[in-house]
Every structure is written in C-alpha cells, then in structure tokens.
C-alpha cells in the first residue's frame, strides 16, 4: 500500500521555486537514487512528509519525462512498511536481471539505504513501489559509523561497485564489489579527512579515454582511476563541484548523478536547504550536465544547465555589440521587468575594473543580490575565473528562491538559496560597470513555471489536460484520482475526441456508482458515461435523459474494474475486464471531452488512456 500524504497546492508561495523542484509539502533533504527508466526520470529524496524540519526519514518520489517538469508521486520508502533507517542512498536499473529478481515486464530497480549497514529494496513496477530484499537483512556492514551507499557499474571489470562513507579510522570511503547486485565483497578503502558523507563515483570521458570522479556530500572531488577494486589519484587535494560554502543545509549538498542514462551523459542534482514556506522546506538544485575539461589549472569538472531548460523560455530579448560605460550600462536594462529568468552574457572586460548584474532591483537603488566579476582579481563571486581572449561569459538563472551562477561555460558553478523580494516593483535588472566594457552579447529569457495545474500527481493518463472539476470534490490519493459527490460529480480533461478507444480503471469505494465519461461538454451538461452501479447492480451506458444500455453485474465495492470503450460515429462498444458487454448506437454527441464520474458516493479512477481509431 502506498502513501500520498500531500494537500493540494498551486506551488505559488512567494519564494517557492518555479523551475527548481520542491516537494509538494513537508521536509526534503538529500537527493537519493536519481535514475532513468523507460522514458521517465525518477528523483527520490530524503523526506519527512509530515514535518517542516528533519524528522523520521522516508524516501519521497517525483517523476519527469524531461528533467524539467516534475510530478509528485506517492511515498517510495515508508518506515511504516520498509525496515531500517531509510537514510540516503543510490539506486540502479538491473537491465540484465543480474539480481535474478525480475518477475514480469519491468526490469528490477534496486535502491540501497541504511545506516551502519546497507539494506536493499527492489521495485518490479518501474520504480513506484519497493520490497525489502531478504526481509531487510543488511548485505554490507562496514566498521565504524557508515551511511549513504551508492552503486555504480564498471564496464571494464564487468562488476558493480558500491561506495559508502565510513569513519572507521577517520573519514573515508569503503568500496565493495558484486556481480549480482545482492552479494557484496569488501574491495578497498580510500582514506581522506575531507571526505564526509554521500560519496559518489562517476565514470566520465576525456580525450578518448575514461576517468573516474570521486566526490563527497560537499561536492569536493578528485579525478583518478578505478581498477575494479580500488580508486587511485595523483591529486594532492580536492577541487569543488560547486564553488560555494557546501555543508548540510546550505545551497548545495549531497549531489548525485542519474543512473542508466544513455551514452556518456552525466546529469546531477543536489539538495538546497535554505529555502522554505508554510507547508514545505528545502528544494533540489536545477539539474546540470557534468563534463571533464582540460583547463589552465588542470582537468576539472565543469557544470552547465541542462539543455532541456530551453523548453521554459519565453519573451526573449537580445543586445549585441554595445560599448558601455557606467552611466550607459545602468540605462541599458532600465525598462526590463522580470521575475524568473535566464541571463546569458559575453562581455569584453579588458578596459574594466569590475562589472556585474544587480538582480530584482527596486526603487531607491534597492536590489536583492549582486553577481559581480572583479577584473583585477580575476574572480567571480570570490572564486578564480580567468578571462578568455579578454572576455568573460556569464550565465545566471534567477528563480523566486534560488540563484544559479555559471562562469565561462561552467568552469565556475555556484548555487544559492536567495529569498528574492516578491513585493511590487522589485522585478528590475541592472547592469553595472566600473570602467568601460563591450557587451558582445546579452540574452534574457523569461522562464515559465514548471508547475502544471495541480491535481494530476497520482493520475496515470495519456491525456495532457489540463484537468478540472466540473462538479464534486476531487483529490489525489495513492491509487489515483478520487472523487466524492452527493450527486453526479465530474472530473474532465480539456482533451477532446470523436472516434477513439478509451481505457480506464474505476473502483467504487462507497456509495452508488463509479464511471468513465466521454464526448462531454465543458460543464458536463451533455456527455456519455459508462459506470458500475452498485445500487442497481448493473453496468450502464447513459447520457442525460436516457439510459442507453444496462447489463446485470453483481458490483463489488472496493474492486477495480477495467473499462474499454470503442466509439466510432454513433456506435459505442463497451468491454468490462476484457469482455464485451455493450454494443449500442446513439447519435446525440459526436465529439467532446474525456473524464470520469462518481455518483452519490466515493470513487477512484486510474490509468486513463485514449488512442485514436
């Protein structure tokens, strides 16, 4: 049984990120087991669904088809169901069934969690629900205090590796290896005082070969080699993935990359802990692509916003080849009013001392944040960044409660929680300079919200909607969309059709009838509806003013019934659980909207799909 303990929300609190993911309600912290499977990105995370502070850990769950728009899903790991401490960990898709756990169409998805010992949970339904492997037995128990297991695949040794943090003899990472993802053998230990919590291993290409990146929860990393049992590097000190103060609860912590991505793509997300509202605490960083690059300082991991961000762009403005001094720079953007946006600039700084952007400006020289480059010190926000051919590239993402800064195509990456002023008049933007600059290019894209109309978080449907309640009370429950109504209640998609095949599952929880609706008007004053009716014990196809067909059925409350409706012109055929029960004709409505219905009771509808005929 899954749990969906979330109240409705429109995600519009003043500092709620509009393109950074946050849990629908409750507390979130570390990113857990991000993975990709059959066209869907799964983001799990540390979660206390009924608290605004850290509390008993669950694994929250959200999904996306584009890494940008996210839907809240039911709880994935729940301490009322799953044994052990459900703390941070990683996950993999077992595409080769090396675990032997496969039972059905889906490849097993395995996630690893637990403190002072590793517990495995596996999913056979594509990552929605999980079962404890071997009753929750710990498959690995390192010495000392340990947590945060992350599993990775090594194509050279053809073995799985596991890395987790342990303080046995001081901070460090313990490595284990396996061929079946279930039985693990100790391989080696990498000792480092700086390496604390949430370790991760990533295989990344550079110059025709591959290297391994080992990083910890604070984003400190080394580039080295993995021989199937141990990690080695000639680096004497770590670099940082995110050049800010990185600690638990800061604007960047506990990042992990998505497993099972195609090719060599590495996409990472982290926890940002300094943002909160009245029903939620914490958010995820915007996804970035990691790549290895040779720089003047050596090999480095560079970070850039994922290309999918472009799907949010609107109202783009561009300036090119403009010479500016202090006064003309301040005038340049005086008419710009933006709240959530992306800024991309290339600036020749050879005649300047300092320049930058002041964000969310208002009357009286007010601004919420300044992003500045010191030309003499060659620093962006206090972090070294050398000009290239006298130019600096800046890319800035501004959200309601988040700020991401990228310098020179990701050589600098800084993410912050910033409570940007939401008061009227605080939506300006200013370019400033000390000395002359040449603006080679500047582009500003306003960014739309990722939050679709609330309400489809648990309804699996091929209809894009949006959906809305025509009558009755409708809410999300773990099993789908639930409707309650003393009379007829309708929940409709704005999608329409004339000739089609409609499939869906209906379950009458209590009361009289649960149904699918089609060819409806927007207010459901006209429609066709096929239901299971527990008062009359029938399957019925009806429209306002006429019962078109009824078939006897001993209707069971609490049972799920699957309807298939084939509509071609006036002919309507209905199958129940795969058996045709109705074949009728009615020419009243030739086309209209799809939806669902409840009558005098409570019903749940799920898996609504439509295909054209």
Coordinates of C-alpha atoms in Angstrom, one line a residue, residues 102-307:
X102 CA 12.8 -9.9 -12.4
X103 CA 9.2 -11.1 -12.3
X104 CA 7.1 -9.6 -15.1
X105 CA 7.7 -7.0 -17.8
X106 CA 9.8 -4.5 -15.8
X107 CA 13.5 -4.6 -15.2
X108 CA 14.2 -4.7 -11.4
X109 CA 15.1 -1.3 -9.9
X110 CA 17.3 -1.7 -6.8
X111 CA 17.9 1.1 -4.2
X112 CA 20.3 1.0 -1.3
X113 CA 19.9 2.7 2.0
X114 CA 20.5 2.3 5.7
X115 CA 22.9 3.5 8.5
X116 CA 25.7 1.2 9.9
X117 CA 24.8 -1.4 7.3
X118 CA 23.2 -1.5 3.8
X119 CA 19.7 -2.6 3.1
X120 CA 18.4 -3.3 -0.4
X121 CA 14.9 -2.5 -1.6
X122 CA 13.7 -3.5 -5.1
X123 CA 10.9 -2.5 -7.4
X124 CA 9.2 -4.6 -10.0
X125 CA 6.7 -2.0 -11.2
X126 CA 9.1 0.6 -12.7
X127 CA 10.1 2.4 -9.5
X128 CA 6.8 3.2 -7.8
X129 CA 6.7 0.6 -5.0
X130 CA 9.5 -1.3 -3.3
X131 CA 10.0 -4.5 -1.4
X132 CA 12.8 -5.2 1.2
X133 CA 15.3 -7.8 -0.1
X134 CA 15.7 -10.8 2.2
X135 CA 13.4 -9.2 4.8
X136 CA 15.7 -6.2 5.2
X137 CA 18.9 -8.1 6.0
X138 CA 21.9 -5.9 5.9
X139 CA 24.1 -7.1 3.0
X140 CA 27.1 -4.9 4.0
X141 CA 28.1 -3.8 7.5
X142 CA 31.3 -1.7 7.4
X143 CA 33.3 -0.9 10.5
X144 CA 32.6 2.3 12.4
X145 CA 29.7 4.6 11.6
X146 CA 28.6 4.3 8.0
X147 CA 25.9 5.5 5.6
X148 CA 25.0 6.7 2.1
X149 CA 25.7 3.7 -0.2
X150 CA 26.0 4.5 -3.9
X151 CA 26.2 1.7 -6.5
X152 CA 27.9 2.1 -9.9
X153 CA 28.8 -0.1 -12.9
X154 CA 32.3 -0.6 -14.2
X155 CA 32.2 -1.8 -17.8
X156 CA 36.0 -2.7 -17.8
X157 CA 35.9 -5.1 -14.9
X158 CA 32.3 -6.0 -15.6
X159 CA 31.5 -5.7 -12.0
X160 CA 29.2 -3.5 -9.9
X161 CA 30.9 -1.3 -7.3
X162 CA 29.5 0.2 -4.1
X163 CA 30.9 3.2 -2.3
X164 CA 29.8 4.4 1.1
X165 CA 31.0 6.7 3.8
X166 CA 32.6 5.3 6.9
X167 CA 34.5 6.9 9.8
X168 CA 36.5 3.8 10.7
X169 CA 40.0 5.1 11.4
X170 CA 38.9 8.6 10.2
X171 CA 36.8 9.9 7.3
X172 CA 36.9 7.9 4.1
X173 CA 35.0 5.8 1.6
X174 CA 34.7 2.0 1.7
X175 CA 34.4 0.2 -1.6
X176 CA 32.6 -3.2 -2.2
X177 CA 32.2 -5.2 -5.4
X178 CA 29.5 -7.5 -6.8
X179 CA 28.4 -9.4 -9.9
X180 CA 24.7 -9.8 -8.9
X181 CA 23.9 -6.5 -7.0
X182 CA 22.9 -8.6 -4.0
X183 CA 26.1 -10.2 -2.6
X184 CA 28.9 -7.8 -1.9
X185 CA 32.6 -8.3 -1.1
X186 CA 34.9 -5.7 0.5
X187 CA 37.3 -4.3 -2.1
X188 CA 39.3 -1.4 -0.6
X189 CA 39.1 1.8 1.4
X190 CA 40.1 5.3 0.4
X191 CA 41.0 7.4 3.4
X192 CA 40.7 11.2 3.3
X193 CA 39.9 13.7 6.1
X194 CA 37.9 15.9 3.8
X195 CA 35.7 13.1 2.5
X196 CA 32.4 13.3 4.5
X197 CA 29.0 11.7 3.7
X198 CA 27.2 10.9 0.5
X199 CA 30.2 9.7 -1.6
X200 CA 29.7 9.1 -5.3
X201 CA 31.7 7.6 -8.2
X202 CA 31.2 8.7 -11.8
X203 CA 32.9 7.4 -14.9
X204 CA 33.4 10.3 -17.4
X205 CA 35.1 10.6 -20.8
X206 CA 38.0 12.9 -21.7
X207 CA 40.2 12.9 -24.8
X208 CA 39.2 9.5 -26.0
X209 CA 39.6 7.7 -22.6
X210 CA 37.7 7.5 -19.3
X211 CA 38.5 8.7 -15.8
X212 CA 36.7 8.4 -12.5
X213 CA 35.4 11.2 -10.3
X214 CA 35.1 10.5 -6.6
X215 CA 33.2 13.2 -4.7
X216 CA 31.5 13.6 -1.3
X217 CA 28.4 15.3 0.1
X218 CA 30.0 18.8 0.0
X219 CA 31.0 18.4 -3.7
X220 CA 34.7 18.0 -3.0
X221 CA 36.1 15.8 -5.8
X222 CA 39.2 14.0 -7.1
X223 CA 39.8 12.8 -10.7
X224 CA 41.5 9.4 -10.8
X225 CA 41.4 5.8 -11.9
X226 CA 39.4 2.8 -10.8
X227 CA 40.8 -0.7 -11.4
X228 CA 37.8 -2.7 -10.4
X229 CA 38.8 -2.8 -6.7
X230 CA 40.4 0.5 -5.7
X231 CA 40.4 4.2 -6.5
X232 CA 43.8 5.9 -7.2
X233 CA 44.7 9.5 -8.0
X234 CA 47.8 11.7 -8.2
X235 CA 45.8 14.7 -6.9
X236 CA 47.1 16.0 -3.6
X237 CA 43.9 18.0 -2.7
X238 CA 40.3 18.0 -3.9
X239 CA 38.5 20.6 -6.1
X240 CA 34.8 21.6 -5.7
X241 CA 31.9 20.9 -8.0
X242 CA 30.1 23.9 -6.6
X243 CA 32.2 26.9 -5.6
X244 CA 30.2 28.0 -2.6
X245 CA 30.1 27.0 1.1
X246 CA 28.8 23.5 0.9
X247 CA 27.5 21.8 4.0
X248 CA 24.3 20.0 5.1
X249 CA 21.6 22.6 4.8
X250 CA 23.5 25.0 2.5
X251 CA 22.7 26.0 -1.1
X252 CA 24.4 22.8 -2.4
X253 CA 24.9 19.4 -0.7
X254 CA 24.6 15.7 -1.3
X255 CA 24.5 15.8 -5.1
X256 CA 24.1 12.6 -7.1
X257 CA 24.0 11.8 -10.9
X258 CA 21.2 10.0 -12.7
X259 CA 22.0 6.3 -13.4
X260 CA 21.0 4.4 -16.5
X261 CA 21.3 7.4 -18.8
X262 CA 22.2 6.7 -22.5
X263 CA 25.7 7.3 -23.7
X264 CA 28.2 9.3 -21.6
X265 CA 25.8 11.9 -20.3
X266 CA 26.1 12.8 -16.6
X267 CA 23.3 14.8 -15.1
X268 CA 23.5 15.8 -11.4
X269 CA 21.1 17.3 -8.9
X270 CA 21.7 18.3 -5.2
X271 CA 19.9 19.5 -2.1
X272 CA 19.4 23.1 -1.4
X273 CA 18.4 23.5 2.3
X274 CA 17.9 27.2 3.0
X275 CA 14.5 27.8 1.4
X276 CA 11.1 27.1 3.0
X277 CA 7.5 28.1 3.0
X278 CA 4.4 27.5 5.1
X279 CA 4.0 23.8 4.1
X280 CA 7.4 22.8 2.7
X281 CA 11.1 23.0 3.5
X282 CA 14.0 22.6 1.1
X283 CA 14.4 22.2 -2.7
X284 CA 16.5 20.5 -5.3
X285 CA 19.1 22.3 -7.4
X286 CA 18.4 22.7 -11.1
X287 CA 19.9 19.8 -13.0
X288 CA 23.3 20.3 -14.5
X289 CA 25.4 18.4 -17.1
X290 CA 28.8 17.4 -15.8
X291 CA 31.8 17.1 -18.2
X292 CA 35.5 16.8 -17.8
X293 CA 37.5 19.6 -19.4
X294 CA 41.2 20.5 -19.5
X295 CA 41.7 24.0 -18.2
X296 CA 44.8 26.1 -17.5
X297 CA 44.6 24.7 -13.9
X298 CA 44.4 21.1 -15.0
X299 CA 41.5 18.7 -15.5
X300 CA 38.3 19.9 -14.0
X301 CA 34.6 19.0 -13.8
X302 CA 32.5 21.8 -15.4
X303 CA 28.8 22.2 -14.9
X304 CA 26.2 23.7 -17.2
X305 CA 22.4 23.9 -17.0
X306 CA 20.7 21.0 -18.9
X307 CA 19.7 21.9 -22.4

